[in-house]
PDB file of C-alpha atoms in Angstrom:
ATOM      1  CA  MET P  22      14.291  -0.042   1.963  1.00 38.00           C
ATOM      2  CA  PHE P  23      14.657  -3.375   0.158  1.00 39.00           C
ATOM      3  CA  ARG P  24      17.638  -4.027  -2.035  1.00 39.00           C
ATOM      4  CA  LYS P  25      17.686  -6.744  -4.628  1.00 40.00           C
ATOM      5  CA  GLU P  26      20.654  -9.073  -4.884  1.00 40.00           C
ATOM      6  CA  GLU P  27      21.511 -12.379  -6.483  1.00 41.00           C
ATOM      7  CA  GLU P  28      22.626 -15.286  -4.336  1.00 44.00           C
ATOM      8  CA  GLU P  29      24.312 -18.521  -5.371  1.00 43.00           C
ATOM      9  CA  ARG P  30      22.141 -21.517  -4.466  1.00 42.00           C
ATOM     10  CA  GLU P  31      23.541 -24.898  -3.530  1.00 45.00           C
ATOM     11  CA  ASP P  32      22.256 -26.325  -6.800  1.00 42.00           C
ATOM     12  CA  GLY P  33      24.193 -23.717  -8.761  1.00 39.00           C
ATOM     13  CA  GLU P  34      21.143 -21.651  -9.729  1.00 38.00           C
ATOM     14  CA  LEU P  35      20.689 -18.001  -8.840  1.00 36.00           C
ATOM     15  CA  ALA P  36      18.055 -16.806  -6.377  1.00 38.00           C
ATOM     16  CA  VAL P  37      16.871 -13.238  -6.003  1.00 39.00           C
ATOM     17  CA  VAL P  38      17.080 -12.063  -2.394  1.00 43.00           C
ATOM     18  CA  LEU P  39      15.321  -9.021  -0.941  1.00 40.00           C
ATOM     19  CA  HIS P  40      16.941  -7.706   2.226  1.00 39.00           C
ATOM     20  CA  ASN P  41      15.299  -5.267   4.597  1.00 39.00           C
ATOM     21  CA  GLY P  42      17.424  -2.210   5.278  1.00 38.00           C
ATOM     22  CA  GLU P  43      16.637   1.045   7.018  1.00 37.00           C
ATOM     23  CA  PRO P  44      12.931   1.745   7.517  1.00 34.00           C
ATOM     24  CA  GLY P  45      11.564   4.502   5.311  1.00 35.00           C
ATOM     25  CA  SER P  46       8.559   5.915   3.536  1.00 35.00           C
ATOM     26  CA  ILE P  47       6.865   3.685   1.014  1.00 36.00           C
ATOM     27  CA  ILE P  48       6.585   6.647  -1.321  1.00 37.00           C
ATOM     28  CA  LEU P  49      10.333   7.248  -1.110  1.00 35.00           C
ATOM     29  CA  ASN P  50      10.997   3.604  -1.896  1.00 39.00           C
ATOM     30  CA  LEU P  51       8.702   3.814  -4.884  1.00 42.00           C
ATOM     31  CA  ARG P  52      10.758   6.725  -6.119  1.00 42.00           C
ATOM     32  CA  ASN P  53      14.064   4.993  -5.532  1.00 40.00           C
ATOM     33  CA  GLU P  54      13.154   1.634  -7.048  1.00 44.00           C
ATOM     34  CA  ASN P  55      10.684   2.458  -9.787  1.00 43.00           C
ATOM     35  CA  GLY P  56      11.686   5.917 -10.904  1.00 46.00           C
ATOM     36  CA  MET P  57       9.009   8.153  -9.401  1.00 46.00           C
ATOM     37  CA  VAL P  58       5.930   5.981  -9.853  1.00 49.00           C
ATOM     38  CA  LYS P  59       2.771   8.063  -9.517  1.00 54.00           C
ATOM     39  CA  LEU P  60      -0.351   6.425  -8.120  1.00 52.00           C
ATOM     40  CA  GLU P  61      -3.735   7.932  -8.865  1.00 57.00           C
ATOM     41  CA  ILE P  62      -7.404   7.046  -8.545  1.00 56.00           C
ATOM     42  CA  LEU P  63      -9.387   6.103 -11.656  1.00 58.00           C
ATOM     43  CA  SER P  64     -13.105   5.476 -11.824  1.00 58.00           C
ATOM     44  CA  GLY P  65     -14.084   1.886 -12.569  1.00 54.00           C
ATOM     45  CA  GLU P  66     -15.435   2.669 -16.022  1.00 55.00           C
ATOM     46  CA  ASP P  67     -12.164   4.369 -17.038  1.00 62.00           C
ATOM     47  CA  ALA P  68      -9.803   1.706 -15.680  1.00 60.00           C
ATOM     48  CA  ASP P  69      -8.500  -1.167 -17.800  1.00 62.00           C
ATOM     49  CA  ALA P  70      -8.476  -4.458 -15.871  1.00 56.00           C
ATOM     50  CA  LEU P  71      -5.693  -5.719 -18.165  1.00 56.00           C
ATOM     51  CA  GLU P  72      -3.358  -2.825 -17.336  1.00 62.00           C
ATOM     52  CA  PHE P  73      -1.069  -2.864 -14.309  1.00 56.00           C
ATOM     53  CA  ALA P  74      -0.990   0.062 -11.880  1.00 55.00           C
ATOM     54  CA  THR P  75       2.560   0.795 -13.059  1.00 53.00           C
ATOM     55  CA  GLY P  76       1.325   1.298 -16.622  1.00 53.00           C
ATOM     56  CA  SER P  77       2.406  -1.882 -18.401  1.00 51.00           C
ATOM     57  CA  ALA P  78      -0.221  -4.142 -19.925  1.00 49.00           C
ATOM     58  CA  SER P  79      -0.749  -7.772 -19.008  1.00 51.00           C
ATOM     59  CA  SER P  80      -0.335 -10.352 -21.724  1.00 52.00           C
ATOM     60  CA  ARG P  81      -3.551 -11.477 -23.372  1.00 52.00           C
ATOM     61  CA  THR P  82      -2.565 -15.123 -23.651  1.00 58.00           C
ATOM     62  CA  VAL P  83      -6.012 -16.536 -22.896  1.00 61.00           C
ATOM     63  CA  ASP P  84      -8.018 -17.558 -25.932  1.00 72.00           C
ATOM     64  CA  ILE P  85     -11.244 -15.534 -26.075  1.00 77.00           C
ATOM     65  CA  LYS P  86     -13.235 -18.388 -27.613  1.00 80.00           C
ATOM     66  CA  GLU P  87     -12.020 -20.674 -24.833  1.00 81.00           C
ATOM     67  CA  LEU P  88     -13.245 -18.190 -22.229  1.00 80.00           C
ATOM     68  CA  ILE P  89     -16.648 -17.917 -23.896  1.00 84.00           C
ATOM     69  CA  ASP P  90     -16.989 -21.706 -23.931  1.00 86.00           C
ATOM     70  CA  LEU P  91     -15.819 -21.898 -20.320  1.00 87.00           C
ATOM     71  CA  SER P  92     -18.428 -19.330 -19.232  1.00 86.00           C
ATOM     72  CA  LYS P  93     -21.127 -21.914 -19.987  1.00 89.00           C
ATOM     73  CA  GLU P  94     -19.652 -24.450 -17.546  1.00 91.00           C
ATOM     74  CA  ASP P  95     -20.557 -24.906 -13.865  1.00 93.00           C
ATOM     75  CA  PHE P  96     -18.530 -23.240 -11.107  1.00 92.00           C
ATOM     76  CA  PRO P  97     -16.376 -26.281 -10.142  1.00 92.00           C
ATOM     77  CA  THR P  98     -15.247 -26.581 -13.768  1.00 93.00           C
ATOM     78  CA  LYS P  99     -14.458 -22.874 -13.978  1.00 91.00           C
ATOM     79  CA  PHE P 100     -12.575 -22.988 -10.678  1.00 90.00           C
ATOM     80  CA  ALA P 101     -10.522 -26.023 -11.715  1.00 90.00           C
ATOM     81  CA  HIS P 102      -9.576 -24.260 -14.947  1.00 89.00           C
ATOM     82  CA  PHE P 103      -8.609 -21.118 -13.022  1.00 89.00           C
ATOM     83  CA  VAL P 104      -6.401 -23.031 -10.559  1.00 88.00           C
ATOM     84  CA  ALA P 105      -4.667 -24.916 -13.362  1.00 88.00           C
ATOM     85  CA  TYR P 106      -4.053 -21.729 -15.330  1.00 88.00           C
ATOM     86  CA  THR P 107      -2.747 -19.641 -12.414  1.00 88.00           C
ATOM     87  CA  SER P 108      -0.478 -22.475 -11.263  1.00 87.00           C
ATOM     88  CA  SER P 109       1.134 -22.501 -14.686  1.00 88.00           C
ATOM     89  CA  LEU P 110       2.036 -18.812 -14.309  1.00 88.00           C
ATOM     90  CA  ILE P 111       4.296 -19.306 -11.270  1.00 88.00           C
ATOM     91  CA  VAL P 112       7.985 -19.243 -12.156  1.00 87.00           C
ATOM     92  CA  PRO P 113       9.619 -22.557 -11.082  1.00 86.00           C
ATOM     93  CA  ALA P 114      11.715 -22.332  -7.914  1.00 82.00           C
ATOM     94  CA  GLU P 115      14.769 -23.656  -9.744  1.00 83.00           C
ATOM     95  CA  LEU P 116      14.701 -20.536 -11.926  1.00 85.00           C
ATOM     96  CA  GLU P 117      13.951 -17.789  -9.414  1.00 85.00           C
ATOM     97  CA  VAL P 118      13.170 -17.430  -5.703  1.00 85.00           C
ATOM     98  CA  LEU P 119      12.332 -14.262  -3.801  1.00 85.00           C
ATOM     99  CA  LYS P 120      13.507 -14.381  -0.187  1.00 86.00           C
ATOM    100  CA  LEU P 121      11.914 -11.865   2.147  1.00 86.00           C
ATOM    101  CA  PHE P 122      13.431 -11.146   5.561  1.00 88.00           C
ATOM    102  CA  LEU P 123      10.887  -9.630   7.970  1.00 90.00           C
ATOM    103  CA  ARG P 124      10.486  -8.625  11.580  1.00 90.00           C
ATOM    104  CA  ARG P 125       7.265  -9.933  13.124  1.00 89.00           C
ATOM    105  CA  GLU P 126       6.571  -6.662  14.913  1.00 90.00           C
ATOM    106  CA  HIS P 127       6.594  -4.824  11.561  1.00 90.00           C
ATOM    107  CA  VAL P 128       5.311  -7.589   9.309  1.00 90.00           C
ATOM    108  CA  VAL P 129       2.540  -5.525   7.665  1.00 90.00           C
ATOM    109  CA  GLU P 130       4.586  -2.391   6.993  1.00 89.00           C
ATOM    110  CA  GLU P 131       7.597  -4.297   5.679  1.00 90.00           C
ATOM    111  CA  SER P 132       5.454  -6.632   3.565  1.00 90.00           C
ATOM    112  CA  MET P 133       3.643  -3.666   2.004  1.00 89.00           C
ATOM    113  CA  GLU P 134       6.981  -1.992   1.335  1.00 87.00           C
ATOM    114  CA  TYR P 135       8.242  -5.156  -0.307  1.00 86.00           C
ATOM    115  CA  PHE P 136       5.269  -5.461  -2.644  1.00 87.00           C
ATOM    116  CA  CYS P 137       5.502  -1.784  -3.584  1.00 85.00           C
ATOM    117  CA  CYS P 138       9.137  -2.133  -4.605  1.00 82.00           C
ATOM    118  CA  LEU P 139       8.846  -5.494  -6.331  1.00 82.00           C
ATOM    119  CA  ASP P 140       9.656  -5.329 -10.027  1.00 82.00           C
ATOM    120  CA  ASP P 141       6.898  -6.447 -12.398  1.00 81.00           C
ATOM    121  CA  ASN P 142       9.204  -9.162 -13.745  1.00 80.00           C
ATOM    122  CA  ASP P 143       9.460 -10.747 -10.276  1.00 83.00           C
ATOM    123  CA  THR P 144       5.768 -10.789  -9.336  1.00 85.00           C
ATOM    124  CA  ARG P 145       5.295 -14.450 -10.309  1.00 87.00           C
ATOM    125  CA  ALA P 146       8.415 -15.835  -8.631  1.00 88.00           C
ATOM    126  CA  VAL P 147       8.210 -18.259  -5.701  1.00 87.00           C
ATOM    127  CA  VAL P 148       8.328 -16.389  -2.364  1.00 87.00           C
ATOM    128  CA  ARG P 149      10.197 -17.660   0.696  1.00 87.00           C
ATOM    129  CA  ILE P 150       9.801 -16.000   4.101  1.00 88.00           C
ATOM    130  CA  ASP P 151      12.376 -15.680   6.885  1.00 87.00           C
ATOM    131  CA  PHE P 152      11.419 -14.015  10.172  1.00 88.00           C
ATOM    132  CA  ALA P 153      14.242 -12.187  11.949  1.00 85.00           C
ATOM    133  CA  ALA P 154      15.872 -14.040  14.862  1.00 76.00           C
ATOM    134  CA  GLU P 155      13.995 -17.255  14.019  1.00 73.00           C
ATOM    135  CA  THR P 156      15.516 -20.454  12.717  1.00 70.00           C
ATOM    136  CA  GLY P 157      13.941 -22.863  10.301  1.00 62.00           C
ATOM    137  CA  VAL P 158      13.437 -23.324   6.598  1.00 60.00           C
ATOM    138  CA  ASP P 159      10.300 -22.104   4.840  1.00 57.00           C
ATOM    139  CA  ALA P 160       8.903 -25.270   3.292  1.00 60.00           C
ATOM    140  CA  GLY P 161       5.479 -23.697   2.956  1.00 65.00           C
ATOM    141  CA  GLY P 162       4.328 -23.428   6.560  1.00 81.00           C
ATOM    142  CA  VAL P 163       6.098 -20.139   7.296  1.00 86.00           C
ATOM    143  CA  HIS P 164       4.770 -18.685   4.048  1.00 86.00           C
ATOM    144  CA  ARG P 165       1.193 -19.576   4.971  1.00 88.00           C
ATOM    145  CA  GLU P 166       1.680 -18.138   8.474  1.00 90.00           C
ATOM    146  CA  TRP P 167       3.056 -14.899   7.001  1.00 91.00           C
ATOM    147  CA  PHE P 168       0.150 -14.583   4.593  1.00 89.00           C
ATOM    148  CA  SER P 169      -2.362 -15.207   7.375  1.00 90.00           C
ATOM    149  CA  LEU P 170      -0.675 -12.629   9.634  1.00 91.00           C
ATOM    150  CA  VAL P 171      -0.637  -9.899   6.989  1.00 91.00           C
ATOM    151  CA  THR P 172      -4.246 -10.373   5.900  1.00 90.00           C
ATOM    152  CA  GLU P 173      -5.375 -10.451   9.532  1.00 90.00           C
ATOM    153  CA  LEU P 174      -3.492  -7.309  10.542  1.00 90.00           C
ATOM    154  CA  VAL P 175      -4.234  -5.245   7.429  1.00 91.00           C
ATOM    155  CA  ILE P 176      -7.920  -5.016   8.449  1.00 91.00           C
ATOM    156  CA  ASN P 177      -7.038  -3.852  11.964  1.00 90.00           C
ATOM    157  CA  PRO P 178      -8.833  -0.493  12.454  1.00 87.00           C
ATOM    158  CA  CYS P 179      -5.662   0.936  14.007  1.00 87.00           C
ATOM    159  CA  LEU P 180      -3.816   0.571  10.697  1.00 89.00           C
ATOM    160  CA  GLY P 181      -6.393   2.682   8.861  1.00 89.00           C
ATOM    161  CA  VAL P 182      -6.432   0.838   5.519  1.00 90.00           C
ATOM    162  CA  PHE P 183      -9.819  -0.919   5.589  1.00 91.00           C
ATOM    163  CA  VAL P 184     -12.991  -0.557   7.648  1.00 88.00           C
ATOM    164  CA  CYS P 185     -15.714  -3.095   8.334  1.00 89.00           C
ATOM    165  CA  THR P 186     -18.863  -1.897   6.560  1.00 84.00           C
ATOM    166  CA  ASN P 187     -21.173  -4.678   7.705  1.00 81.00           C
ATOM    167  CA  HIS P 188     -20.488  -6.477  10.981  1.00 82.00           C
ATOM    168  CA  GLU P 189     -23.018  -9.227  10.253  1.00 82.00           C
ATOM    169  CA  THR P 190     -21.342 -10.317   7.025  1.00 82.00           C
ATOM    170  CA  GLN P 191     -17.852  -9.095   8.057  1.00 85.00           C
ATOM    171  CA  THR P 192     -17.259  -7.277   4.777  1.00 89.00           C
ATOM    172  CA  TYR P 193     -14.639  -4.551   4.322  1.00 92.00           C
ATOM    173  CA  PHE P 194     -14.191  -1.457   2.178  1.00 89.00           C
ATOM    174  CA  PHE P 195     -11.576   1.286   1.819  1.00 88.00           C
ATOM    175  CA  ASN P 196     -11.166   3.517   4.860  1.00 87.00           C
ATOM    176  CA  VAL P 197     -12.619   6.945   4.094  1.00 80.00           C
ATOM    177  CA  ASN P 198      -9.926   8.550   6.281  1.00 82.00           C
ATOM    178  CA  SER P 199      -6.947   6.487   5.095  1.00 86.00           C
ATOM    179  CA  LYS P 200      -4.947   9.589   4.159  1.00 84.00           C
ATOM    180  CA  GLN P 201      -5.417  11.060   7.637  1.00 82.00           C
ATOM    181  CA  TRP P 202      -4.528   7.758   9.301  1.00 86.00           C
ATOM    182  CA  ILE P 203      -1.552   6.766   7.152  1.00 86.00           C
ATOM    183  CA  GLY P 204      -0.365   9.953   5.448  1.00 83.00           C
ATOM    184  CA  GLU P 205       0.408  10.900   1.866  1.00 82.00           C
ATOM    185  CA  GLU P 206       1.592   7.360   1.094  1.00 82.00           C
ATOM    186  CA  HIS P 207      -1.825   5.801   1.817  1.00 86.00           C
ATOM    187  CA  LEU P 208      -2.373   4.865  -1.849  1.00 86.00           C
ATOM    188  CA  ALA P 209       0.838   2.829  -1.775  1.00 87.00           C
ATOM    189  CA  TYR P 210      -0.778   0.531   0.799  1.00 88.00           C
ATOM    190  CA  TYR P 211      -3.655  -0.192  -1.570  1.00 89.00           C
ATOM    191  CA  PHE P 212      -1.233  -0.704  -4.451  1.00 89.00           C
ATOM    192  CA  ALA P 213       0.790  -3.167  -2.368  1.00 89.00           C
ATOM    193  CA  PHE P 214      -2.227  -5.009  -0.988  1.00 90.00           C
ATOM    194  CA  GLY P 215      -3.618  -5.324  -4.498  1.00 90.00           C
ATOM    195  CA  ARG P 216      -0.423  -7.152  -5.416  1.00 90.00           C
ATOM    196  CA  LEU P 217      -0.821  -9.346  -2.344  1.00 90.00           C
ATOM    197  CA  ILE P 218      -4.319 -10.284  -3.521  1.00 90.00           C
ATOM    198  CA  GLY P 219      -2.763 -11.180  -6.853  1.00 89.00           C
ATOM    199  CA  ARG P 220      -0.369 -13.517  -5.049  1.00 89.00           C
ATOM    200  CA  ALA P 221      -3.312 -15.077  -3.202  1.00 89.00           C
ATOM    201  CA  LEU P 222      -5.060 -15.803  -6.496  1.00 89.00           C
ATOM    202  CA  LEU P 223      -1.830 -17.085  -7.995  1.00 88.00           C
ATOM    203  CA  GLU P 224      -1.024 -19.441  -5.105  1.00 87.00           C
ATOM    204  CA  GLY P 225      -4.541 -20.397  -4.017  1.00 86.00           C
ATOM    205  CA  GLU P 226      -4.154 -18.743  -0.602  1.00 86.00           C
ATOM    206  CA  VAL P 227      -7.261 -17.850   1.411  1.00 84.00           C
ATOM    207  CA  ILE P 228      -7.795 -14.239   2.497  1.00 86.00           C
ATOM    208  CA  GLY P 229      -9.322 -14.223   5.975  1.00 84.00           C
ATOM    209  CA  PHE P 230     -12.002 -11.611   5.297  1.00 88.00           C
ATOM    210  CA  HIS P 231     -14.517 -10.572   2.639  1.00 90.00           C
ATOM    211  CA  PHE P 232     -14.560  -7.475   0.469  1.00 91.00           C
ATOM    212  CA  ALA P 233     -17.821  -5.553   0.274  1.00 89.00           C
ATOM    213  CA  PRO P 234     -19.720  -6.355  -2.958  1.00 88.00           C
ATOM    214  CA  ALA P 235     -19.235  -2.754  -4.125  1.00 86.00           C
ATOM    215  CA  LEU P 236     -15.455  -3.101  -3.763  1.00 87.00           C
ATOM    216  CA  LEU P 237     -15.458  -6.353  -5.731  1.00 88.00           C
ATOM    217  CA  LYS P 238     -17.470  -4.590  -8.431  1.00 85.00           C
ATOM    218  CA  THR P 239     -14.945  -1.746  -8.467  1.00 80.00           C
ATOM    219  CA  ILE P 240     -12.042  -4.171  -8.909  1.00 81.00           C
ATOM    220  CA  LEU P 241     -13.842  -5.966 -11.745  1.00 80.00           C
ATOM    221  CA  GLY P 242     -14.998  -2.759 -13.413  1.00 76.00           C
ATOM    222  CA  VAL P 243     -18.673  -3.619 -12.906  1.00 81.00           C
ATOM    223  CA  PRO P 244     -20.969  -0.573 -12.431  1.00 81.00           C
ATOM    224  CA  ILE P 245     -22.083   0.046  -8.843  1.00 82.00           C
ATOM    225  CA  THR P 246     -25.835   0.399  -8.375  1.00 84.00           C
ATOM    226  CA  PHE P 247     -27.967   2.202  -5.832  1.00 86.00           C
ATOM    227  CA  HIS P 248     -28.876  -1.097  -4.147  1.00 87.00           C
ATOM    228  CA  ASP P 249     -25.190  -1.799  -3.374  1.00 86.00           C
ATOM    229  CA  PHE P 250     -25.381   0.956  -0.766  1.00 85.00           C
ATOM    230  CA  GLU P 251     -27.797  -1.067   1.378  1.00 85.00           C
ATOM    231  CA  SER P 252     -24.992  -3.245   2.753  1.00 80.00           C
ATOM    232  CA  PHE P 253     -23.099  -0.132   3.943  1.00 79.00           C
ATOM    233  CA  ASP P 254     -25.813   1.895   5.629  1.00 80.00           C
ATOM    234  CA  PRO P 255     -29.285   0.260   5.672  1.00 83.00           C
ATOM    235  CA  VAL P 256     -30.886   3.243   7.441  1.00 85.00           C
ATOM    236  CA  THR P 257     -29.699   5.869   4.947  1.00 85.00           C
ATOM    237  CA  TYR P 258     -30.440   3.499   2.071  1.00 88.00           C
ATOM    238  CA  LYS P 259     -34.066   3.113   3.197  1.00 92.00           C
ATOM    239  CA  SER P 260     -34.408   6.888   3.605  1.00 92.00           C
ATOM    240  CA  LEU P 261     -33.099   7.574   0.097  1.00 91.00           C
ATOM    241  CA  LYS P 262     -35.219   4.779  -1.339  1.00 93.00           C
ATOM    242  CA  TRP P 263     -38.350   6.185   0.328  1.00 94.00           C
ATOM    243  CA  MET P 264     -37.571   9.654  -1.033  1.00 94.00           C
ATOM    244  CA  LEU P 265     -37.153   8.316  -4.580  1.00 93.00           C
ATOM    245  CA  GLU P 266     -40.419   6.372  -4.425  1.00 94.00           C
ATOM    246  CA  HIS P 267     -42.594   9.124  -2.925  1.00 93.00           C
ATOM    247  CA  GLU P 268     -43.397  12.741  -3.668  1.00 94.00           C
ATOM    248  CA  GLY P 269     -42.575  15.676  -1.414  1.00 92.00           C
ATOM    249  CA  ALA P 270     -38.755  15.660  -1.472  1.00 92.00           C
ATOM    250  CA  ASP P 271     -38.748  19.454  -1.063  1.00 92.00           C
ATOM    251  CA  LYS P 272     -40.313  19.046   2.401  1.00 92.00           C
ATOM    252  CA  LEU P 273     -37.312  17.062   3.698  1.00 92.00           C
ATOM    253  CA  GLY P 274     -35.071  20.134   3.898  1.00 91.00           C
ATOM    254  CA  LEU P 275     -32.195  18.539   1.959  1.00 93.00           C
ATOM    255  CA  ASP P 276     -29.638  20.222  -0.275  1.00 93.00           C
ATOM    256  CA  PHE P 277     -26.845  18.952  -2.526  1.00 94.00           C
ATOM    257  CA  THR P 278     -24.364  18.378   0.301  1.00 93.00           C
ATOM    258  CA  ALA P 279     -23.180  15.347   2.247  1.00 88.00           C
ATOM    259  CA  THR P 280     -21.677  15.025   5.711  1.00 85.00           C
ATOM    260  CA  ARG P 281     -19.161  12.564   7.054  1.00 79.00           C
ATOM    261  CA  LYS P 282     -16.858  12.163  10.047  1.00 77.00           C
ATOM    262  CA  ASP P 283     -13.120  12.706   9.694  1.00 75.00           C
ATOM    263  CA  ALA P 284     -10.423  10.669  11.446  1.00 70.00           C
ATOM    264  CA  VAL P 285     -10.979  12.415  14.794  1.00 73.00           C
ATOM    265  CA  GLY P 286     -14.771  12.341  14.667  1.00 76.00           C
ATOM    266  CA  ASN P 287     -15.482  15.882  13.477  1.00 81.00           C
ATOM    267  CA  LEU P 288     -18.365  16.344  11.023  1.00 86.00           C
ATOM    268  CA  VAL P 289     -17.305  17.559   7.576  1.00 85.00           C
ATOM    269  CA  THR P 290     -19.794  18.954   5.045  1.00 89.00           C
ATOM    270  CA  VAL P 291     -19.003  18.451   1.351  1.00 88.00           C
ATOM    271  CA  LYS P 292     -20.759  19.986  -1.659  1.00 91.00           C
ATOM    272  CA  LEU P 293     -21.908  17.316  -4.103  1.00 91.00           C
ATOM    273  CA  VAL P 294     -22.043  19.887  -6.920  1.00 91.00           C
ATOM    274  CA  PRO P 295     -20.768  23.482  -7.174  1.00 92.00           C
ATOM    275  CA  ASN P 296     -22.810  25.670  -4.808  1.00 92.00           C
ATOM    276  CA  GLY P 297     -24.592  22.533  -3.619  1.00 90.00           C
ATOM    277  CA  ASP P 298     -25.477  24.143  -0.309  1.00 91.00           C
ATOM    278  CA  ASP P 299     -27.690  26.592  -2.236  1.00 92.00           C
ATOM    279  CA  ILE P 300     -29.540  23.910  -4.247  1.00 94.00           C
ATOM    280  CA  SER P 301     -32.550  22.348  -2.535  1.00 94.00           C
ATOM    281  CA  VAL P 302     -33.578  18.765  -3.293  1.00 94.00           C
ATOM    282  CA  THR P 303     -36.945  18.571  -5.069  1.00 95.00           C
ATOM    283  CA  ASP P 304     -38.946  15.878  -6.828  1.00 94.00           C
ATOM    284  CA  GLU P 305     -37.460  17.115 -10.114  1.00 94.00           C
ATOM    285  CA  ASN P 306     -33.802  16.692  -9.077  1.00 94.00           C
ATOM    286  CA  LYS P 307     -33.971  14.001  -6.360  1.00 93.00           C
ATOM    287  CA  HIS P 308     -32.682  11.281  -8.699  1.00 93.00           C
ATOM    288  CA  GLU P 309     -29.661  13.425  -9.555  1.00 93.00           C
ATOM    289  CA  PHE P 310     -29.147  14.046  -5.822  1.00 92.00           C
ATOM    290  CA  ALA P 311     -29.151  10.305  -5.085  1.00 91.00           C
ATOM    291  CA  GLU P 312     -26.758   9.664  -7.969  1.00 89.00           C
ATOM    292  CA  ARG P 313     -24.361  12.416  -6.831  1.00 90.00           C
ATOM    293  CA  TRP P 314     -24.562  11.239  -3.234  1.00 88.00           C
ATOM    294  CA  LEU P 315     -23.703   7.656  -4.154  1.00 86.00           C
ATOM    295  CA  GLN P 316     -20.935   8.792  -6.493  1.00 83.00           C
ATOM    296  CA  TYR P 317     -19.412  10.751  -3.644  1.00 84.00           C
ATOM    297  CA  PHE P 318     -19.781   7.888  -1.169  1.00 81.00           C
ATOM    298  CA  PHE P 319     -18.207   5.206  -3.367  1.00 78.00           C
ATOM    299  CA  THR P 320     -15.467   7.284  -5.016  1.00 71.00           C
ATOM    300  CA  ARG P 321     -14.505  10.752  -3.806  1.00 62.00           C
ATOM    301  CA  MET P 322     -15.446  10.134  -0.171  1.00 56.00           C
ATOM    302  CA  ARG P 323     -13.181   7.110  -0.028  1.00 50.00           C
ATOM    303  CA  PHE P 324     -10.071   9.128  -0.882  1.00 46.00           C
TER     304      PHE P 324
END
């Protein structure tokens, strides 16, 4: 796991150093460092965007009137304001530095472990990267290389964290089988990568892939609509849309169940409502069926 120490800098200031020790479960490290942190899934409408996953609330230092006025400006003005504001949040390097020692062959796993164990008070400190058995000082180039490596590898299908939902637009969403691929600690990967996204926003780093619009909506707490499903599965979307716009749903032979493939390719049937396999889809309940199906696809199916 990572242990936190203080190191005397040449200029007399103290720097926080995170050393990589014996490899271990991310969940175990969460227990050791943060006192049994429990991660759970919340629906977008129940989640508070101003509350951290660890339970503490972010400071509401932004003036509401200023935000309302800013909302009327064009995008370049908004972006310039955002960059200026986030830059001001970074703790100066002369006050605190987080040094992360990593092995290239385990850069994703160790980086995720690091961000899981990082204390909330250290999330805005300057990060310096050292790769094992490599010489050189991180003046910014190594940090950018590390960030690029992690964001490139985290979408690798073999890791099991994200899946590409639309190959034309190269957009990604949560992997429906992440628990089967990664294990019980799969939520810790999303917790850690969420923190990495926060660092990207803080430092102005570019993430080398796009989130699916529905995932962006989930992060922002914006309600997901039926039309958001089109980017995931155009064929099924058109079939559901046709059913909703025409009569005769009872002739399609549908019931309140959904099927999906597990991590090894086996088909799994899930009841969308209690006794869903005994409830036929009709013109009277087809809108409820579509709503339940989408709710399952975007929430329960994903975890």
